[in-house]
């Protein structure tokens, strides 16, 4: 059954332009729903609505906003089953991935509620005996642009702390997941009784995204931008925001390594490689995109990794919950991933598992003999394809891991905690997880990348920093004189 959209959500009202675009189920190519197609005017109306709501929302007591965040979390909890089904239908994800997203979202809102009870400033010493304070305040209207791969989690993360801090928002979800990343949130905010205009949702097709995006950044009422998506688009957004001197948080792509040392627990190592490389078909910003294995255990590791990965079932995620590997999001992504496999093979790599591409379905694929001239070594693949590369020393593993324009996350598997920390310290990434895969997120921890993986942090007090402005306020008590002559 097709999803029926009520329209876009602006100032607490559902409205439609009459124009729609097809929201496709990537498993079978059917139209999952017809999503409202907005343009510059709808974006402008949404910004105006957010601006109108800012005064009252930011003036609420911190605990009142926290209570609202908890109500949102509770509505999310109630809707876990239908959110999971929507994620399978609209996004092509496995049932378990849908359950994970649906249960993670309330945690984000609970964490955002908790953040409102933390200190909002610091007292600084003053040589003149002033009361000198660093205080934070909300910025105003923030534009949030979110991606399709984990639409519920990443939209939650993009909006919860920003709203808790007192900002009001315009959300533009990806055209691939206008419901799970956007209009679902409007439904939930409405049911939770959040005041009108605090969250506004504008959806649009890829044809209109340039003009909507332009308005969401350049409109003078917008004070901050939160973008999660590809590095290519992130660079454009960052440049545009910079030209207007607007604060911008960019969470972008990655090419993460999992380093498996010779003293690794083999079961832990192959589990981390399998989950990190193939969860949601490798369509995670912090997916394992290179498995680096110490040469003395390479053959044994590869044998066990192949054994594990070959058990992952591929198929339509809406038909069978045991289909862990669903389709890639669209034909363009499938062609890109196939391009990476073909390029690697043409340049001498060997496929040791998988390699099959059937429409949007790509088999979990392991490659050996991968060299730095191959796309699969350099570029983000964003699919279920991973090279397994041998290394001799820890220095060499660090060098290969850092040989990338990206720097999002990493994993290191070793029984030696000192060795793990020593490697982690030398990796040029925003995050690193020892004895785990690179895929990790917790709502209260600092999430973000280095190098071309972005700037700014989500999570906990780091998100509060991202979505507030710090001000210096002093109160003189007669201690500061002026130079003679004044
Ligand atoms: P994308 O860059 O194509 O799209 C992201 C969002 O930007 C979408 O909402 C899209 O509609 C919008 N957009 C596109 N062009 C725009 C423009 N000119 N102006 C304004 N908005 C525009 O990325 P995607 O394909 O949706 O997501 C996959 C990418 O996101 C991967 O590279 C992945 O690594 C990255 N990602 C990063 C993180 C992170 O936290 N670092 C998380 C998830 C995904």
Coordinates of C-alpha atoms and ligand atoms in Angstrom, one line a residue:
X1 CA 0.0 0.0 0.0
X2 CA 1.3 3.4 -0.9
X3 CA 2.2 5.9 1.8
X4 CA -0.2 8.9 1.8
X5 CA 1.6 12.2 2.5
X6 CA -0.3 15.0 4.3
X7 CA 2.0 17.6 2.8
X8 CA 4.9 19.7 4.1
X9 CA 4.8 20.9 7.6
X10 CA 5.2 24.7 8.1
X11 CA 4.2 26.7 11.2
X12 CA 2.3 23.7 12.5
X13 CA 0.2 23.4 9.4
X14 CA 0.2 20.7 6.7
X15 CA 0.3 22.2 3.3
X16 CA 0.9 21.1 -0.3
X17 CA 2.1 22.8 -3.5
X18 CA 0.1 20.3 -5.5
X19 CA 3.4 19.0 -7.0
X20 CA 4.9 15.7 -6.0
X21 CA 7.8 13.5 -6.7
X22 CA 8.0 9.7 -6.5
X23 CA 9.5 8.2 -3.4
X24 CA 10.8 4.8 -4.5
X25 CA 11.1 1.5 -2.7
X26 CA 14.6 0.5 -3.7
X27 CA 13.9 -3.2 -3.2
X28 CA 11.5 -3.5 -6.1
X29 CA 11.4 0.0 -7.7
X30 CA 7.7 0.5 -6.9
X31 CA 6.4 3.9 -5.8
X32 CA 6.3 3.8 -2.0
X33 CA 4.6 7.3 -1.9
X34 CA 4.2 10.6 -3.7
X35 CA 6.2 13.1 -1.7
X36 CA 5.4 16.9 -1.8
X37 CA 7.8 18.8 -4.0
X38 CA 8.7 22.2 -2.6
X39 CA 10.7 25.1 -3.9
X40 CA 12.3 28.3 -2.8
X41 CA 8.9 29.8 -1.7
X42 CA 8.2 26.9 0.6
X43 CA 11.7 27.1 2.1
X44 CA 11.2 30.8 2.7
X45 CA 7.8 30.3 4.4
X46 CA 9.4 27.6 6.6
X47 CA 12.2 29.9 7.6
X48 CA 9.7 32.7 8.4
X49 CA 7.7 30.3 10.5
X50 CA 10.8 29.2 12.4
X51 CA 11.8 32.8 13.0
X52 CA 8.3 33.7 14.3
X53 CA 8.5 30.8 16.8
X54 CA 12.0 31.5 18.1
X55 CA 11.2 34.2 20.6
X56 CA 8.7 32.1 22.6
X57 CA 10.5 28.8 22.3
X58 CA 13.9 30.2 23.4
X59 CA 12.3 32.0 26.3
X60 CA 10.8 28.8 27.8
X61 CA 12.5 27.5 30.9
X62 CA 15.2 24.9 30.2
X63 CA 13.2 22.2 31.9
X64 CA 10.1 23.0 29.9
X65 CA 12.0 22.4 26.7
X66 CA 13.5 19.2 28.3
X67 CA 10.0 17.9 29.0
X68 CA 9.0 18.5 25.4
X69 CA 12.1 16.4 24.3
X70 CA 10.9 13.6 26.6
X71 CA 7.4 13.7 25.0
X72 CA 9.0 13.3 21.6
X73 CA 11.0 10.4 22.8
X74 CA 7.9 8.7 24.1
X75 CA 6.0 9.1 20.8
X76 CA 9.0 7.6 19.0
X77 CA 8.9 4.6 21.4
X78 CA 5.2 4.1 20.7
X79 CA 5.7 4.1 17.0
X80 CA 8.7 1.7 16.8
X81 CA 6.9 -0.9 14.7
X82 CA 5.6 1.4 12.0
X83 CA 8.9 3.3 11.8
X84 CA 10.7 0.1 11.3
X85 CA 8.4 -0.9 8.4
X86 CA 8.7 2.6 6.8
X87 CA 12.5 2.3 7.0
X88 CA 12.3 -1.1 5.2
X89 CA 10.0 0.2 2.5
X90 CA 11.4 3.6 1.9
X91 CA 15.0 3.0 2.5
X92 CA 15.6 -0.6 1.6
X93 CA 17.1 -1.5 5.0
X94 CA 17.1 -4.8 6.9
X95 CA 14.5 -5.3 9.6
X96 CA 17.2 -5.2 12.3
X97 CA 18.5 -1.9 11.0
X98 CA 15.0 -0.4 11.1
X99 CA 14.6 -1.6 14.7
X100 CA 17.9 -0.1 15.6
X101 CA 17.0 3.3 14.2
X102 CA 13.6 3.3 15.7
X103 CA 15.0 2.5 19.2
X104 CA 18.0 4.9 18.9
X105 CA 15.9 8.0 18.1
X106 CA 14.2 8.2 21.5
X107 CA 17.6 7.9 23.2
X108 CA 18.8 10.9 21.2
X109 CA 15.8 13.0 22.5
X110 CA 16.3 11.7 26.1
X111 CA 20.0 12.7 25.9
X112 CA 19.0 16.2 24.5
X113 CA 16.5 16.6 27.4
X114 CA 19.3 15.7 29.8
X115 CA 21.6 18.3 28.2
X116 CA 19.3 21.0 29.3
X117 CA 20.1 20.4 32.9
X118 CA 23.9 20.9 32.4
X119 CA 25.7 24.2 33.1
X120 CA 25.2 26.8 30.4
X121 CA 28.4 28.8 31.1
X122 CA 31.6 29.3 33.1
X123 CA 32.9 31.9 35.4
X124 CA 36.3 33.2 34.3
X125 CA 38.8 34.9 36.6
X126 CA 39.2 38.7 36.0
X127 CA 42.2 40.7 37.0
X128 CA 39.9 43.6 37.7
X129 CA 37.7 41.7 40.0
X130 CA 34.8 41.7 37.6
X131 CA 32.2 39.0 37.5
X132 CA 33.3 37.6 34.1
X133 CA 31.1 35.0 32.5
X134 CA 31.2 32.9 29.3
X135 CA 27.5 32.1 28.5
X136 CA 25.8 30.2 25.7
X137 CA 22.7 31.2 24.0
X138 CA 20.7 29.7 21.1
X139 CA 21.4 31.1 17.7
X140 CA 17.9 31.4 16.2
X141 CA 16.8 29.6 13.0
X142 CA 18.9 26.7 12.0
X143 CA 18.7 24.8 8.7
X144 CA 19.2 21.1 8.9
X145 CA 19.9 19.0 5.7
X146 CA 20.0 15.3 6.3
X147 CA 20.9 12.2 4.2
X148 CA 19.0 9.0 3.4
X149 CA 21.2 6.2 4.8
X150 CA 20.2 6.3 8.4
X151 CA 17.4 8.9 8.1
X152 CA 15.8 8.5 11.5
X153 CA 19.0 8.5 13.5
X154 CA 20.8 11.2 11.5
X155 CA 17.8 13.6 11.5
X156 CA 17.3 13.0 15.2
X157 CA 20.9 13.7 15.9
X158 CA 20.8 16.8 13.6
X159 CA 17.7 18.4 15.3
X160 CA 17.4 17.2 19.0
X161 CA 20.1 19.1 20.7
X162 CA 19.6 22.2 18.5
X163 CA 15.9 22.4 19.5
X164 CA 16.6 21.5 23.2
X165 CA 19.0 24.5 23.3
X166 CA 16.2 26.8 22.2
X167 CA 16.7 27.1 18.4
X168 CA 14.0 26.7 15.9
X169 CA 14.5 24.7 12.7
X170 CA 13.8 24.1 9.1
X171 CA 14.5 20.5 8.2
X172 CA 15.1 19.3 4.6
X173 CA 15.4 15.6 4.4
X174 CA 16.9 13.7 1.5
X175 CA 14.8 13.2 -1.6
X176 CA 15.4 9.4 -1.2
X177 CA 13.8 9.4 2.3
X178 CA 11.4 12.4 2.6
X179 CA 9.3 10.5 5.1
X180 CA 11.7 8.7 7.4
X181 CA 14.2 11.7 7.4
X182 CA 11.6 14.4 7.4
X183 CA 7.8 14.2 7.5
X184 CA 7.8 11.4 10.1
X185 CA 9.4 14.0 12.4
X186 CA 6.6 16.5 11.7
X187 CA 4.0 13.8 12.6
X188 CA 5.9 13.0 15.9
X189 CA 6.3 16.7 16.9
X190 CA 2.7 17.3 16.2
X191 CA 1.6 14.4 18.3
X192 CA 4.0 15.4 21.1
X193 CA 2.4 18.9 21.2
X194 CA 5.5 20.8 20.3
X195 CA 4.6 24.5 19.7
X196 CA 3.9 25.4 16.1
X197 CA 6.9 26.6 14.1
X198 CA 9.6 25.0 16.3
X199 CA 10.2 22.3 13.6
X200 CA 9.3 23.0 10.0
X201 CA 9.8 20.3 7.3
X202 CA 10.3 21.1 3.6
X203 CA 10.7 18.2 1.1
X204 CA 11.8 18.6 -2.5
X205 CA 12.9 16.6 -5.5
X206 CA 16.6 16.6 -6.7
X207 CA 15.5 19.0 -9.4
X208 CA 14.6 21.7 -6.8
X209 CA 17.3 21.0 -4.2
X210 CA 19.7 23.6 -5.5
X211 CA 17.2 26.5 -5.0
X212 CA 15.9 25.1 -1.7
X213 CA 19.4 24.6 -0.5
X214 CA 20.4 28.1 -1.5
X215 CA 17.5 29.7 0.4
X216 CA 18.2 27.5 3.5
X217 CA 21.7 28.9 3.7
X218 CA 21.5 32.4 2.3
X219 CA 18.3 33.7 3.9
X220 CA 19.3 36.3 6.4
X221 CA 17.1 34.9 9.1
X222 CA 19.0 31.6 9.1
X223 CA 21.9 31.7 11.6
X224 CA 23.3 28.2 11.4
X225 CA 23.5 25.2 9.1
X226 CA 23.8 21.6 10.0
X227 CA 24.6 19.3 7.0
X228 CA 25.1 15.6 6.9
X229 CA 25.9 14.1 3.5
X230 CA 28.5 13.7 0.9
X231 CA 31.8 15.6 0.9
X232 CA 31.1 16.9 -2.6
X233 CA 27.9 18.6 -1.5
X234 CA 29.3 19.5 1.9
X235 CA 32.1 21.5 0.4
X236 CA 29.6 23.6 -1.6
X237 CA 27.4 24.1 1.5
X238 CA 30.4 25.0 3.6
X239 CA 31.7 27.5 1.0
X240 CA 28.3 29.2 0.7
X241 CA 27.8 29.4 4.5
X242 CA 31.3 30.8 4.8
X243 CA 30.6 33.5 2.3
X244 CA 27.8 34.6 4.6
X245 CA 29.9 34.0 7.8
X246 CA 27.4 31.5 9.1
X247 CA 28.2 28.8 11.6
X248 CA 28.2 25.4 9.8
X249 CA 28.5 21.9 11.1
X250 CA 29.4 19.4 8.3
X251 CA 29.3 15.6 8.8
X252 CA 30.6 14.1 5.6
X253 CA 31.9 11.0 3.9
X254 CA 34.6 8.5 5.1
X255 CA 37.0 5.8 4.0
X256 CA 37.5 4.1 7.4
X257 CA 40.0 1.4 8.1
X258 CA 39.8 -1.6 10.5
X259 CA 43.3 -2.5 11.6
X260 CA 43.6 -6.2 12.7
X261 CA 46.8 -6.8 14.7
X262 CA 48.5 -10.2 14.9
X263 CA 47.4 -10.7 18.6
X264 CA 43.7 -10.1 17.7
X265 CA 40.9 -12.3 18.9
X266 CA 40.0 -13.8 15.5
X267 CA 36.3 -14.1 16.3
X268 CA 36.1 -10.5 17.4
X269 CA 38.1 -9.3 14.4
X270 CA 36.1 -11.1 11.7
X271 CA 32.8 -10.1 13.5
X272 CA 33.9 -6.4 13.5
X273 CA 35.0 -6.7 9.8
X274 CA 31.7 -8.3 8.8
X275 CA 29.4 -6.0 10.6
X276 CA 31.5 -2.9 9.8
X277 CA 31.8 -3.6 6.1
X278 CA 28.3 -4.9 5.4
X279 CA 25.8 -3.4 7.8
X280 CA 23.2 -1.7 5.6
X281 CA 25.1 -2.8 2.5
X282 CA 28.1 -0.7 3.5
X283 CA 26.0 2.5 3.2
X284 CA 27.2 4.1 6.4
X285 CA 29.5 7.1 6.6
X286 CA 31.8 5.2 9.1
X287 CA 31.6 1.8 7.3
X288 CA 34.8 -0.2 7.3
X289 CA 36.1 0.5 3.7
X290 CA 39.5 -1.1 4.2
X291 CA 40.4 -4.1 6.3
X292 CA 44.1 -4.0 7.1
X293 CA 45.4 -7.3 8.5
X294 CA 48.9 -8.1 9.8
X295 CA 50.6 -10.5 7.3
X296 CA 51.2 -13.3 9.8
X297 CA 47.5 -13.9 10.3
X298 CA 46.3 -12.7 6.9
X299 CA 45.4 -16.1 5.4
X300 CA 43.5 -17.4 8.5
X301 CA 41.7 -14.1 8.9
X302 CA 40.6 -14.0 5.2
X303 CA 39.3 -17.6 5.5
X304 CA 37.2 -16.9 8.5
X305 CA 36.0 -13.5 7.1
X306 CA 34.8 -15.2 3.9
X307 CA 33.1 -17.9 6.0
X308 CA 31.1 -15.2 8.0
X309 CA 30.3 -12.9 5.1
X310 CA 29.1 -15.7 2.8
X311 CA 26.2 -16.4 5.3
X312 CA 24.7 -12.9 4.8
X313 CA 21.5 -13.3 2.8
X314 CA 20.8 -10.8 0.0
X315 CA 17.2 -9.8 -1.0
X316 CA 14.1 -7.6 -0.8
X317 CA 14.0 -6.4 2.8
X318 CA 10.2 -5.9 2.7
X319 CA 9.6 -9.5 1.8
X320 CA 11.8 -11.4 4.4
X321 CA 13.3 -10.1 7.6
X322 CA 16.2 -12.5 7.2
X323 CA 17.4 -10.5 4.2
X324 CA 20.3 -8.7 5.9
X325 CA 21.7 -7.3 2.7
X326 CA 19.1 -5.2 0.9
X327 CA 19.3 -3.1 -2.2
X328 CA 21.5 -0.1 -2.6
X329 CA 19.4 3.1 -2.4
X330 CA 19.3 3.8 -6.2
X331 CA 20.7 2.8 -9.6
X332 CA 23.3 5.5 -9.5
X333 CA 24.8 4.1 -6.3
X334 CA 24.7 0.6 -7.7
X335 CA 26.5 1.7 -10.8
X336 CA 29.1 3.5 -8.7
X337 CA 29.8 0.4 -6.6
X338 CA 30.0 -1.8 -9.7
X339 CA 32.4 0.7 -11.2
X340 CA 34.7 0.3 -8.1
X341 CA 34.6 -3.5 -8.5
X342 CA 35.3 -3.4 -12.2
X343 CA 38.1 -0.8 -11.8
X344 CA 39.8 -2.9 -9.1
X345 CA 39.6 -6.1 -11.2
X346 CA 40.8 -4.3 -14.3
X347 CA 43.9 -3.1 -12.4
X348 CA 44.7 -6.6 -11.0
X349 CA 42.6 -7.1 -7.8
X350 CA 41.0 -10.5 -7.2
X351 CA 37.5 -11.1 -6.0
X352 CA 37.6 -13.8 -3.2
X353 CA 33.9 -13.5 -2.3
X354 CA 30.8 -12.1 -4.1
X355 CA 31.3 -9.7 -6.9
X356 CA 27.7 -10.2 -8.3
X357 CA 25.6 -7.2 -9.1
X358 CA 21.9 -7.8 -9.8
X359 CA 20.2 -4.5 -10.4
X360 CA 20.4 -2.6 -7.1
X361 CA 21.5 -5.7 -5.2
X362 CA 25.2 -6.2 -4.7
X363 CA 26.6 -9.3 -3.1
X364 CA 28.9 -8.8 -0.1
X365 CA 32.3 -8.6 -1.9
X366 CA 35.8 -9.1 -0.7
X367 CA 38.8 -8.1 -2.7
X368 CA 42.5 -8.9 -2.3
X369 CA 45.5 -7.5 -4.3
X370 CA 44.1 -3.9 -4.0
X371 CA 46.6 -1.1 -4.7
X372 CA 46.6 2.7 -4.1
X373 CA 45.8 3.4 -7.8
X374 CA 42.4 1.8 -7.5
X375 CA 39.2 3.7 -6.8
X376 CA 38.2 1.2 -4.1
X377 CA 41.4 2.2 -2.2
X378 CA 40.9 6.0 -2.6
X379 CA 37.2 6.9 -2.9
X380 CA 34.3 6.2 -0.6
X381 CA 32.6 3.2 -2.1
X382 CA 29.4 3.3 0.1
X383 CA 28.5 -0.3 -0.8
X384 CA 29.1 -3.9 0.3
X385 CA 32.6 -4.1 -1.1
X386 CA 35.8 -4.1 0.9
X387 CA 39.4 -4.7 0.2
X388 CA 41.5 -6.8 2.6
X389 CA 45.1 -5.5 2.6
X390 CA 48.1 -7.0 4.4
X391 CA 50.6 -5.0 6.5
X392 CA 53.8 -5.9 8.3
X393 CA 54.2 -3.3 11.1
X394 CA 51.9 -1.0 13.1
X395 CA 53.6 2.0 11.4
X396 CA 52.7 0.6 8.0
X397 CA 49.1 0.0 9.1
X398 CA 48.9 3.6 10.3
X399 CA 50.4 4.9 7.1
X400 CA 47.8 3.0 4.9
X401 CA 44.9 4.1 7.2
X402 CA 46.0 7.7 7.0
X403 CA 46.6 7.6 3.2
X404 CA 43.1 9.1 2.5
X405 CA 41.6 12.5 2.1
X406 CA 39.0 11.4 4.6
X407 CA 39.3 11.0 8.4
X408 CA 36.1 10.0 10.0
X409 CA 36.5 6.9 12.2
X410 CA 38.6 3.7 12.5
X411 CA 38.8 0.4 14.4
X412 CA 41.8 -1.4 15.8
X413 CA 41.6 -5.0 17.0
X414 CA 44.3 -6.1 19.4
X415 CA 44.5 -7.8 22.8
X416 CA 47.2 -5.3 23.8
X417 CA 45.4 -2.2 25.1
X418 CA 48.6 -0.1 25.1
X419 CA 49.3 -1.0 21.5
X420 CA 45.6 -0.2 20.6
X421 CA 45.8 3.2 22.2
X422 CA 49.2 3.9 20.6
X423 CA 47.8 3.2 17.1
X424 CA 44.6 5.2 17.8
X425 CA 46.6 8.2 18.8
X426 CA 48.3 8.3 15.4
X427 CA 45.3 8.0 13.2
X428 CA 44.1 11.1 11.5
X429 CA 40.4 10.5 12.3
X430 CA 37.8 12.2 14.5
X431 CA 36.9 8.9 16.1
X432 CA 38.6 5.5 16.8
X433 CA 37.3 2.4 18.5
X434 CA 39.6 -0.2 19.9
X435 CA 38.4 -3.8 19.8
X436 CA 35.4 -2.7 17.8
X437 CA 34.5 -1.7 14.2
X438 CA 34.6 1.9 13.1
X439 CA 30.8 1.9 13.2
X440 CA 29.9 3.4 16.6
X441 CA 27.6 6.2 17.8
X442 CA 26.2 7.1 21.2
X443 CA 23.9 10.2 21.6
X444 CA 26.1 11.8 24.3
X445 CA 29.5 11.2 22.8
X446 CA 31.4 13.6 20.4
X447 CA 30.7 12.4 16.8
X448 CA 32.5 13.9 13.8
X449 CA 35.4 13.8 11.4
X450 CA 38.7 15.3 10.5
X451 CA 40.1 16.2 7.1
X452 CA 37.5 15.9 4.3
X453 CA 35.1 14.1 6.7
X454 CA 33.9 17.4 8.0
X455 CA 34.0 19.9 10.8
X456 CA 32.0 20.4 14.0
X457 CA 30.7 17.7 16.3
X458 CA 27.4 16.1 17.2
X459 CA 26.5 14.5 20.5
X460 CA 26.1 15.6 24.1
X461 CA 27.7 18.8 25.2
X462 CA 29.6 19.0 21.9
X463 CA 26.3 19.3 20.1
X464 CA 25.2 22.0 22.5
X465 CA 28.4 23.9 21.6
X466 CA 27.7 23.4 17.9
X467 CA 24.2 24.8 18.1
X468 CA 24.8 27.7 20.5
X469 CA 26.7 30.9 20.4
X470 CA 29.2 31.6 23.2
X471 CA 29.2 35.1 24.6
X472 CA 31.4 36.9 27.2
X473 CA 29.6 39.0 29.7
X474 CA 31.2 40.9 32.5
X475 CA 29.9 42.9 35.5
X476 CA 32.4 45.6 36.8
X477 CA 32.4 46.2 40.5
X478 CA 34.5 49.3 40.5
X479 CA 37.9 47.5 39.9
X480 CA 38.7 48.7 36.4
X481 CA 40.1 52.2 36.0
X482 CA 40.7 54.1 32.8
X483 CA 44.0 55.5 31.5
X484 CA 44.8 59.1 32.7
X485 CA 43.2 61.7 30.4
X486 CA 40.0 59.7 29.9
Ligands
LIG1 P1 24.2 14.0 -0.6 O1 25.3 14.9 -0.3 O2 23.9 13.6 -2.0 O3 22.9 14.5 0.0 C1 22.8 14.9 1.4 C2 21.7 15.9 1.5 O4 22.1 17.1 0.8 C3 20.3 15.5 0.9 O5 19.3 16.0 1.8 C4 20.3 16.2 -0.4 O6 19.0 16.5 -0.9 C5 21.0 17.5 0.0 N1 21.6 18.3 -1.1 C6 22.1 17.8 -2.3 N2 22.5 18.8 -3.1 C7 22.2 20.0 -2.4 C8 22.4 21.4 -2.6 N3 23.0 21.8 -3.7 N4 22.1 22.2 -1.6 C9 21.5 21.8 -0.5 N5 21.3 20.5 -0.2 C10 21.7 19.6 -1.1 O7 24.5 12.6 0.3 P2 23.6 11.4 0.4 O8 23.8 10.6 -0.8 O9 22.3 11.7 0.9 O10 24.3 10.6 1.7 C11 25.5 9.8 1.5 C12 26.7 10.6 1.9 O11 26.6 11.1 3.2 C13 27.9 9.7 2.0 O12 29.0 10.3 1.5 C14 28.1 9.5 3.5 O13 29.4 9.1 3.9 C15 27.7 10.8 4.1 N6 27.2 10.7 5.5 C16 28.0 11.2 6.5 C17 27.6 11.0 7.8 C18 28.4 11.6 8.9 O14 27.9 11.7 10.0 N7 29.7 12.0 8.7 C19 26.4 10.3 8.1 C20 25.7 9.8 7.0 C21 26.1 10.0 5.7

